[in-house]
Amino acid sequence: MNWLMKSEPDAYSIQKLQKEKKTWWTGVRNYQARNYMMKDMKVGETVLFYHSNAEPPGIAGLAKVSRLAEPDPTQFDKKSDVFEARASKAKPMWFCVEVEFVAIFPRFISLQDLRDEKKLTTMQVLKKGQRLSIQPVTDRELSVVKKMGGL
DNA sequence: GCCAACGTTGGC
DNA sequence: GCCAACGTTGGC
């Protein structure tokens, strides 16, 4: 499977990932997104890096899964705003995969561009009220998006 | 198990 | 800043 992962660029942008090369996708506190990371995301799978709450919002680049899920260390950090009092090291609640930079799209693909592309009407990110921060993407959707982005 | 209240997401 | 849509919490 391929994936779309949302990040607010003010918090963590594709440019930052390019500099850092890799990052653990910490801070996810949604069960469905967690389950995707824990059970479904495999090393080498492609990730569309989506900038949410951005001007404009859209897909900024490509990444890939570089490590399988491990317990999210931020859940144990009392100073973190995503600290999880119910979790323990023996029984972690939240997990994260590691993601590696692949490319920034030569052409940024705005949400409006995605909406205007008839081949992408099935994309989850285009569905009204879709807030899930990690979403599966089909091979067909991925290849259309890559073409639109100039890769 | 139901569901109202609440908090969050994220486009606009 | 607004607010619709959604997920989670907690009383019952």
Coordinates of C-alpha atoms (C1' of nucleotides) in Angstrom, one line a residue:
Chain A
M1 CA 0.0 0.0 0.0
N2 CA 1.0 3.6 -0.4
W3 CA 0.1 6.4 2.0
L4 CA -0.7 10.0 2.5
M5 CA 0.5 11.6 5.7
K6 CA -0.6 15.1 6.8
S7 CA 1.6 17.5 8.6
E8 CA 1.2 21.2 9.3
P9 CA 4.2 22.8 7.7
D10 CA 4.5 25.2 10.6
A11 CA 5.0 22.1 12.8
Y12 CA 7.0 19.8 10.4
S13 CA 7.4 20.5 6.7
I14 CA 8.8 18.5 3.8
Q15 CA 11.7 21.0 3.7
K16 CA 12.5 20.1 7.3
L17 CA 12.4 16.4 6.4
Q18 CA 14.7 17.0 3.5
K19 CA 17.2 18.6 5.9
E20 CA 16.9 15.9 8.5
K21 CA 16.6 13.0 6.0
K22 CA 14.5 10.9 8.4
T23 CA 12.1 11.4 11.2
W24 CA 10.0 9.3 13.6
W25 CA 6.3 10.2 12.9
T26 CA 5.5 11.0 16.5
G27 CA 2.5 12.6 18.1
V28 CA -0.3 10.7 16.3
R29 CA -3.2 10.3 18.8
N30 CA -5.8 8.7 16.6
Y31 CA -6.5 5.0 16.8
Q32 CA -7.1 4.5 13.1
A33 CA -4.0 6.3 12.1
R34 CA -2.0 4.4 14.8
N35 CA -3.4 1.1 13.5
Y36 CA -2.2 1.9 10.0
M37 CA 1.3 2.6 11.3
M38 CA 1.3 -0.5 13.6
K39 CA -0.2 -3.1 11.3
D40 CA 0.0 -1.9 7.7
M41 CA 2.9 0.3 7.0
K42 CA 5.9 -1.6 5.7
V43 CA 9.5 -0.5 5.0
G44 CA 9.9 0.9 1.5
E45 CA 6.2 2.0 1.0
T46 CA 5.7 5.3 -0.6
V47 CA 4.3 8.3 1.4
L48 CA 2.7 11.4 -0.1
F49 CA 3.7 14.3 2.2
Y50 CA 0.6 16.5 2.6
H51 CA 0.8 20.0 4.0
S52 CA -2.4 20.7 6.0
N53 CA -3.4 24.1 7.4
A54 CA -1.1 25.6 4.8
E55 CA -1.5 28.3 2.3
P56 CA -2.4 26.6 0.1
P57 CA -2.9 23.1 1.4
G58 CA -1.7 20.3 -0.8
I59 CA 0.9 17.6 -1.5
A60 CA 4.4 18.9 -1.2
G61 CA 6.6 15.8 -1.8
L62 CA 7.4 12.2 -1.5
A63 CA 8.8 10.1 1.4
K64 CA 9.0 6.5 2.2
V65 CA 8.6 4.3 5.3
S66 CA 12.1 3.5 6.6
R67 CA 11.4 1.7 9.8
L68 CA 8.5 -0.3 11.1
A69 CA 6.4 1.0 14.0
E70 CA 7.8 1.4 17.5
P71 CA 6.3 2.9 20.7
D72 CA 6.0 6.7 20.3
P73 CA 8.4 8.1 22.9
T74 CA 6.4 11.3 23.3
Q75 CA 3.6 9.4 25.1
F76 CA 6.0 8.9 28.1
D77 CA 7.2 12.5 28.2
K78 CA 5.4 14.5 30.8
K79 CA 6.4 17.7 29.3
S80 CA 5.0 16.8 25.9
D81 CA 1.6 18.1 25.1
V82 CA 0.8 14.6 23.7
F83 CA 1.8 12.9 26.9
E84 CA -0.3 9.9 27.6
A85 CA -0.9 9.2 31.3
R86 CA -2.6 5.8 30.6
A87 CA 0.5 4.5 28.8
S88 CA 3.4 2.7 30.3
K89 CA 6.6 1.3 28.8
A90 CA 5.3 -2.2 29.3
K91 CA 2.0 -1.2 27.7
P92 CA 2.5 1.6 25.2
M93 CA -0.6 3.0 23.6
W94 CA 0.8 4.9 20.7
F95 CA 3.2 3.9 17.9
C96 CA 5.0 5.6 15.1
V97 CA 6.9 4.7 12.0
E98 CA 10.1 6.3 10.7
V99 CA 9.8 8.2 7.5
E100 CA 12.6 9.0 5.1
F101 CA 12.8 11.9 2.6
V102 CA 12.5 11.1 -1.1
A103 CA 11.7 14.2 -3.1
I104 CA 10.0 17.6 -3.2
F105 CA 7.6 17.8 -6.1
P106 CA 8.9 20.1 -8.8
R107 CA 5.2 21.3 -9.0
F108 CA 3.4 21.6 -5.7
I109 CA 0.0 20.0 -6.0
S110 CA -2.7 22.0 -4.2
L111 CA -5.8 20.6 -2.8
Q112 CA -7.7 22.4 -5.6
D113 CA -5.5 20.8 -8.2
L114 CA -6.4 17.4 -6.7
R115 CA -10.1 18.3 -6.8
D116 CA -9.8 19.3 -10.4
E117 CA -8.4 16.0 -11.5
K118 CA -11.1 13.6 -12.4
K119 CA -8.9 10.5 -12.0
L120 CA -8.6 11.3 -8.3
T121 CA -12.2 11.6 -7.2
T122 CA -11.7 8.5 -5.0
M123 CA -8.9 9.9 -3.0
Q124 CA -9.8 10.0 0.7
V125 CA -8.2 13.3 1.3
L126 CA -10.8 14.9 -1.0
K127 CA -13.8 13.5 0.9
K128 CA -15.6 16.1 2.9
G129 CA -14.9 15.9 6.6
Q130 CA -11.9 13.6 6.2
R131 CA -9.6 14.4 9.1
L132 CA -7.6 11.3 9.3
S133 CA -3.9 12.2 9.3
I134 CA -2.7 9.0 7.7
Q135 CA -4.6 7.6 4.7
P136 CA -4.1 4.7 2.3
V137 CA -3.5 5.7 -1.4
T138 CA -4.0 3.3 -4.3
D139 CA -1.3 2.7 -6.9
R140 CA -3.4 4.4 -9.5
E141 CA -3.8 7.5 -7.4
L142 CA -0.1 7.6 -6.6
S143 CA 0.9 7.4 -10.2
V144 CA -1.5 10.2 -11.2
V145 CA -0.3 12.4 -8.3
K146 CA 3.4 11.8 -9.2
K147 CA 2.7 12.8 -12.7
M148 CA 0.9 16.0 -11.6
G149 CA 3.8 16.9 -9.4
G150 CA 6.4 16.4 -12.1
L151 CA 7.9 13.2 -11.0
Chain B
dG1 C1' -24.3 0.5 25.2
dC2 C1' -26.1 5.1 24.4
dC3 C1' -25.4 9.6 23.5
dA4 C1' -24.5 14.6 24.9
dA5 C1' -20.8 17.4 25.6
dC6 C1' -16.5 18.5 24.5
dG7 C1' -12.1 19.1 22.0
dT8 C1' -9.7 18.9 17.6
dT9 C1' -9.0 19.1 12.6
dG10 C1' -8.4 21.7 8.8
dG11 C1' -10.5 24.2 4.8
dC12 C1' -12.1 28.6 3.9
Chain C
dG1 C1' -11.5 33.7 13.1
dC2 C1' -15.4 30.7 11.8
dC3 C1' -17.5 26.5 11.9
dA4 C1' -18.7 21.7 9.9
dA5 C1' -17.4 17.3 10.6
dC6 C1' -15.5 14.1 13.3
dG7 C1' -13.4 11.3 17.4
dT8 C1' -13.2 10.7 22.3
dT9 C1' -14.9 10.9 26.9
dG10 C1' -17.7 9.9 30.6
dG11 C1' -22.3 9.9 33.0
dC12 C1' -26.0 7.1 33.1

